[in-house]
Amino acid sequence: MSKHKRALLQAALTSMIATLLLSGCVSPEPPEAEMVDIVASEKATPYEFPFQDPSLTPEERATDLVSRMTLEEKSAQMYDKAAAIPRLGIHEYNWWNEALHGVARAGEATVFPQAIGMAATWDEDLMLRISTTISDEARAKYNFYSSEDVYAMYGGLTFWSPNINIFRDPRWGRGQETYGEDPFLTGRMAVNFVNGLQGDDDHYWKTVATVKHYAVHSGPEPSRHRDDYNPTEADLWETYLAQFKMAFDETDVASVMCAYNAFRGAPACGSNELMVDLLRGELGFNGYVVSDCGAIGDFYYPEAHHYVETRAEAAALSVKMGTDVNCGDGQGNKMDALPEAVALGLINEATIDQAVIRLYKALFKLGMYDDPASVPWSGLGLESVASPEHLALSEEAARNSLVLLKNDGILPLKGGEKVAVIGPNADSWWTLVANYYGRPTSPVTALEGVSKKVGLENVTYALGSTIAGDIYTDYKPVPASVMFHEEYDGTLTPGVKAAYFEDKFRSGEPLQEAIEPNIDFYWLRTPGTDGLNDEFGATWEGVIVPEHDGIYRFQPSRWAEVAIDGVTAGAMDEFEMKAGERYSFSMTLTFDSGWPRDQLDKYAYLNWTDVSRDLKAEALTAAENVDVILFFGGIDANLEGEEMPVEIDGFLGGDRTNLNLPKPQEDILKALKATGKPIVLVNFSGSAIALNWEDQNLDAIVQAFYPGEKAGAAIADLLWGEFSPSGRLPVTFYKSLDDQPAFGDYSMENRTYKYYTGEPLYPFGYGLSYTGFAYSDLNVQKVTDATQPLTISATVSNTGEMPGREVVQVYLQPQTRPNRSVPRVELGAFEVIELAPGESRSVALSVPPGQLGYYDDEGAFVTANGNAVVVSVGGGQPGTTETLSETIEFLAAN
């Protein structure tokens, strides 16, 4: 019994005794034996309900709790915004949280490289360290929020990460969230990420990990709510389920998210084959399932699958198929139709009970209703968030994720150079954080990293071009030097008038007024109310007096609107402004709890950029008196991502329509090439870019992906040789889309390195170094049993003059391919080692039996016994780098 409940009981007893005394019904001194009985009774039943007893199993506790709920209460628990049940002491809870590459959308956190960048490290141990750090920060934030009874969106312990779909097509905008195109690499990264999130305590989960999106899901984004995919059985098991199976076999992963699209005629979250036969049957998953947001509505929405007719049918079907939580879509909780569905005979209450029991089993395993003193990690506080140690790990991850694609000898730079830093991603915050991001505490852009490395006096900077089309990346907060307000006599005083309201619509009197230097805020607590999770409204009014003539675009933060001289400023609206003249402005902020809402991440800004500049002329001027040009280009997560409104050349709805470097960037690169200066390209992207002209004409190319908040420091250290690059591509960089299958075709034929028959620009597993590695002494058993792991060893030597980190890769090439879904070549094992100059080391690698065999046309696994396989060991795929190879024959099948 809690102290609070004990106090309430004691108060009630005291009041009752006092009443009885006054009425004369009891004597003022009850017999001593009766007092002993009262105390003994309380000691015998320390908990009001059995589910409060932590000595019971999570299953027992959840079963008891659910037995005490009404049908309506159960239905309300199956929504991402689960309602409180005060009579049972159950607080509200929001199941939605994100931790793709750091705790996201809940204010400050350490921002690690985007998932695709972490995959480029090929480092399982590093992934475990990163995920453990993320879960430390997650617990610290949860401890802070729950201490003030805040259980809001993005404040809980149930994370909808990692995304382990296969990046099968380079057009997919969400491919950046994955670990690349190979199921084995993806599975190894996933296992470590899940283990780091959930921890290794015998009794409690540290946080919940959710593998998503189960299972045949990888674009296109614009049609994901209505598409229906029907892969072959061999492709299903070889590509789309393999990494999920690895996660289920090797971790105790708590949760799965089912996908939007349909699978073989039925919505994924309502598919008997996918959810019952495979997930809970053959794959043996026994945790809880959450729908992707809006996926249950897609069951009956006319514009989506329209698989059933009503909300009640959708809710009943999803739960019967094993979906336990409905993530909403702005149209409410679909599970609130379950009472109606029970009444109609569409589902029985016992099936609903089973779902809610699964949910509360997870919450009890998190220790959510236990004494914090008994739960590990309860002592973690906000001081651990973005600590120096965590930031150092982010920088280490960034260093190990950078892939050197080309180098004609210009890198590493020798020192003492004057450099021109040019490009739309040189000083852009967005290239650091990608999507699903937290708020970095000390972001370092490429410009900042280079400037610190060589000194401001040795750097010239120019934007150079837009990032694509007419999209600028150099928006910065309107500076305090140009922001004023008018006094009653018309004089200008620095700062803008701010007012903060408790009402999100800004009615009534403001709670707080102030003169702010400019508009660039992040709040931990709500201004005016000091709450952690309060709605509020705000206004800012003042005058802008530009320091330079120009044509300006304004960019207010989310949920804000800005007007210049009374004219609303849209994203692409332009305002011609003269230096020294006054332009009135106003900005309003409506911070509400609509869908989706992230009130724990409270911010406001007013950014601008001058679009009247001659970007080409600025770039050529910046390049005039320098020794080398560093061009920071590519794309960012405002162009590629999840179901986005972007529709310009090369991009549609978050996806890519071609793989080219956007034309404005290629045009300025060609102009810079004409100067005769050496050029190093650092390309930021979450997906493959067809850098054909760049590969032929530039001196060096580094692929940075989206490398996290310490990217600038890591990139500068790489360029000047503080370490040798060691990242390896987790995806194929194709020359074009010309020989790629249709985006919506889920056949794996001619997709990814495993099946592609063309010549890539840069192959999967590829990456250069500043040092050299040699392989010798390959040892592979000549005849072996394919039902057992295959052990391989080789000696790796650092033949260069720098310490180096090498990714040792084992590939398998079957000599017979019974069906087209048997890969041409397949990753079998990998290991990361670090070697000093001249150092040699014997490395042993083990290829699991699942990598040795294949799946037949019925989806049955077939061992490699009776077949021959070429085994290659080296720093990349055979045929793309020097490898050692040996043909082995497996024992004949019985």
mmCIF file of C-alpha atoms in Angstrom, residues 371-486:
data_model
loop_
_atom_site.group_PDB
_atom_site.id
_atom_site.type_symbol
_atom_site.label_atom_id
_atom_site.label_comp_id
_atom_site.label_asym_id
_atom_site.label_seq_id
_atom_site.Cartn_x
_atom_site.Cartn_y
_atom_site.Cartn_z
ATOM 1 C CA ASP A 371 8.438 1.760 -6.089
ATOM 2 C CA PRO A 372 11.145 3.664 -8.027
ATOM 3 C CA ALA A 373 13.695 2.559 -5.469
ATOM 4 C CA SER A 374 13.308 -1.030 -6.700
ATOM 5 C CA VAL A 375 13.691 -0.152 -10.387
ATOM 6 C CA PRO A 376 17.177 0.223 -11.865
ATOM 7 C CA TRP A 377 17.862 3.514 -13.664
ATOM 8 C CA SER A 378 15.457 5.451 -11.422
ATOM 9 C CA GLY A 379 18.369 7.586 -10.252
ATOM 10 C CA LEU A 380 19.179 8.879 -13.728
ATOM 11 C CA GLY A 381 18.495 12.608 -13.959
ATOM 12 C CA LEU A 382 18.514 15.253 -16.674
ATOM 13 C CA GLU A 383 22.198 15.909 -16.029
ATOM 14 C CA SER A 384 22.913 12.685 -17.938
ATOM 15 C CA VAL A 385 21.160 13.987 -21.066
ATOM 16 C CA ALA A 386 23.687 15.267 -23.605
ATOM 17 C CA SER A 387 26.490 14.750 -21.100
ATOM 18 C CA PRO A 388 30.084 15.226 -22.310
ATOM 19 C CA GLU A 389 30.474 11.443 -22.501
ATOM 20 C CA HIS A 390 27.340 11.066 -24.622
ATOM 21 C CA LEU A 391 28.383 13.861 -26.966
ATOM 22 C CA ALA A 392 31.810 12.272 -27.340
ATOM 23 C CA LEU A 393 30.114 9.015 -28.334
ATOM 24 C CA SER A 394 28.061 10.866 -30.953
ATOM 25 C CA GLU A 395 31.259 12.273 -32.424
ATOM 26 C CA GLU A 396 32.888 8.833 -32.398
ATOM 27 C CA ALA A 397 29.899 7.417 -34.235
ATOM 28 C CA ALA A 398 30.058 10.223 -36.789
ATOM 29 C CA ARG A 399 33.759 9.578 -37.425
ATOM 30 C CA ASN A 400 33.153 5.873 -37.964
ATOM 31 C CA SER A 401 30.174 6.470 -40.262
ATOM 32 C CA LEU A 402 31.958 8.630 -42.849
ATOM 33 C CA VAL A 403 32.646 6.767 -46.103
ATOM 34 C CA LEU A 404 35.482 7.840 -48.409
ATOM 35 C CA LEU A 405 34.209 7.111 -51.918
ATOM 36 C CA LYS A 406 36.971 8.653 -54.015
ATOM 37 C CA ASN A 407 40.424 10.077 -53.348
ATOM 38 C CA ASP A 408 42.996 10.993 -55.981
ATOM 39 C CA GLY A 409 45.519 11.685 -53.246
ATOM 40 C CA ILE A 410 44.357 15.131 -52.163
ATOM 41 C CA LEU A 411 43.160 13.746 -48.824
ATOM 42 C CA PRO A 412 44.160 14.009 -46.127
ATOM 43 C CA LEU A 413 44.863 17.724 -46.418
ATOM 44 C CA LYS A 414 48.317 18.619 -45.183
ATOM 45 C CA GLY A 415 47.504 21.676 -43.070
ATOM 46 C CA GLY A 416 48.104 25.362 -43.713
ATOM 47 C CA GLU A 417 45.668 25.510 -46.630
ATOM 48 C CA LYS A 418 43.275 28.329 -47.289
ATOM 49 C CA VAL A 419 39.922 26.759 -48.047
ATOM 50 C CA ALA A 420 36.622 27.823 -49.545
ATOM 51 C CA VAL A 421 33.659 26.244 -47.793
ATOM 52 C CA ILE A 422 30.786 26.241 -50.285
ATOM 53 C CA GLY A 423 27.471 24.469 -50.600
ATOM 54 C CA PRO A 424 23.893 24.367 -49.324
ATOM 55 C CA ASN A 425 24.736 21.824 -46.607
ATOM 56 C CA ALA A 426 27.848 23.573 -45.298
ATOM 57 C CA ASP A 427 26.079 25.454 -42.536
ATOM 58 C CA SER A 428 22.755 23.648 -42.293
ATOM 59 C CA TRP A 429 21.344 22.303 -39.031
ATOM 60 C CA TRP A 430 19.056 19.900 -40.910
ATOM 61 C CA THR A 431 21.897 17.831 -42.329
ATOM 62 C CA LEU A 432 22.944 17.002 -38.787
ATOM 63 C CA VAL A 433 19.604 15.916 -37.335
ATOM 64 C CA ALA A 434 17.825 14.145 -40.247
ATOM 65 C CA ASN A 435 14.285 13.054 -39.289
ATOM 66 C CA TYR A 436 12.916 11.686 -36.004
ATOM 67 C CA TYR A 437 15.399 13.832 -34.121
ATOM 68 C CA GLY A 438 15.960 15.291 -30.698
ATOM 69 C CA ARG A 439 17.167 18.824 -30.046
ATOM 70 C CA PRO A 440 20.986 18.921 -30.139
ATOM 71 C CA THR A 441 22.636 20.885 -27.357
ATOM 72 C CA SER A 442 25.879 21.655 -29.165
ATOM 73 C CA PRO A 443 25.491 21.126 -32.917
ATOM 74 C CA VAL A 444 28.571 21.610 -35.084
ATOM 75 C CA THR A 445 27.964 22.236 -38.784
ATOM 76 C CA ALA A 446 30.608 21.539 -41.393
ATOM 77 C CA LEU A 447 31.422 25.258 -41.673
ATOM 78 C CA GLU A 448 31.873 25.501 -37.922
ATOM 79 C CA GLY A 449 34.019 22.375 -37.790
ATOM 80 C CA VAL A 450 36.307 23.484 -40.598
ATOM 81 C CA SER A 451 36.576 27.035 -39.246
ATOM 82 C CA LYS A 452 37.584 25.775 -35.825
ATOM 83 C CA LYS A 453 40.051 23.359 -37.372
ATOM 84 C CA VAL A 454 41.997 25.817 -39.540
ATOM 85 C CA GLY A 455 40.976 29.213 -38.174
ATOM 86 C CA LEU A 456 38.446 31.715 -39.486
ATOM 87 C CA GLU A 457 41.177 33.655 -41.242
ATOM 88 C CA ASN A 458 41.794 30.655 -43.525
ATOM 89 C CA VAL A 459 38.150 30.105 -44.522
ATOM 90 C CA THR A 460 35.893 31.838 -47.006
ATOM 91 C CA TYR A 461 32.262 30.793 -47.157
ATOM 92 C CA ALA A 462 29.444 30.948 -49.700
ATOM 93 C CA LEU A 463 26.108 29.196 -49.950
ATOM 94 C CA GLY A 464 26.794 28.479 -53.619
ATOM 95 C CA SER A 465 23.338 27.282 -54.627
ATOM 96 C CA THR A 466 19.937 26.243 -53.418
ATOM 97 C CA ILE A 467 19.720 22.639 -52.281
ATOM 98 C CA ALA A 468 17.159 21.792 -54.969
ATOM 99 C CA GLY A 469 14.812 23.835 -57.095
ATOM 100 C CA ASP A 470 14.070 27.072 -55.285
ATOM 101 C CA ILE A 471 14.668 25.710 -51.775
ATOM 102 C CA TYR A 472 17.182 27.566 -49.595
ATOM 103 C CA THR A 473 19.015 26.049 -46.637
ATOM 104 C CA ASP A 474 20.634 29.118 -45.104
ATOM 105 C CA TYR A 475 17.697 30.401 -43.045
ATOM 106 C CA LYS A 476 18.908 31.888 -39.781
ATOM 107 C CA PRO A 477 17.052 33.637 -36.933
ATOM 108 C CA VAL A 478 16.247 37.245 -37.728
ATOM 109 C CA PRO A 479 19.003 38.888 -35.645
ATOM 110 C CA ALA A 480 18.415 41.126 -32.652
ATOM 111 C CA SER A 481 20.323 43.890 -34.449
ATOM 112 C CA VAL A 482 17.381 44.479 -36.836
ATOM 113 C CA MET A 483 14.458 43.882 -34.451
ATOM 114 C CA PHE A 484 12.796 46.768 -32.614
ATOM 115 C CA HIS A 485 9.508 48.011 -31.244
ATOM 116 C CA GLU A 486 8.076 51.491 -31.471
#
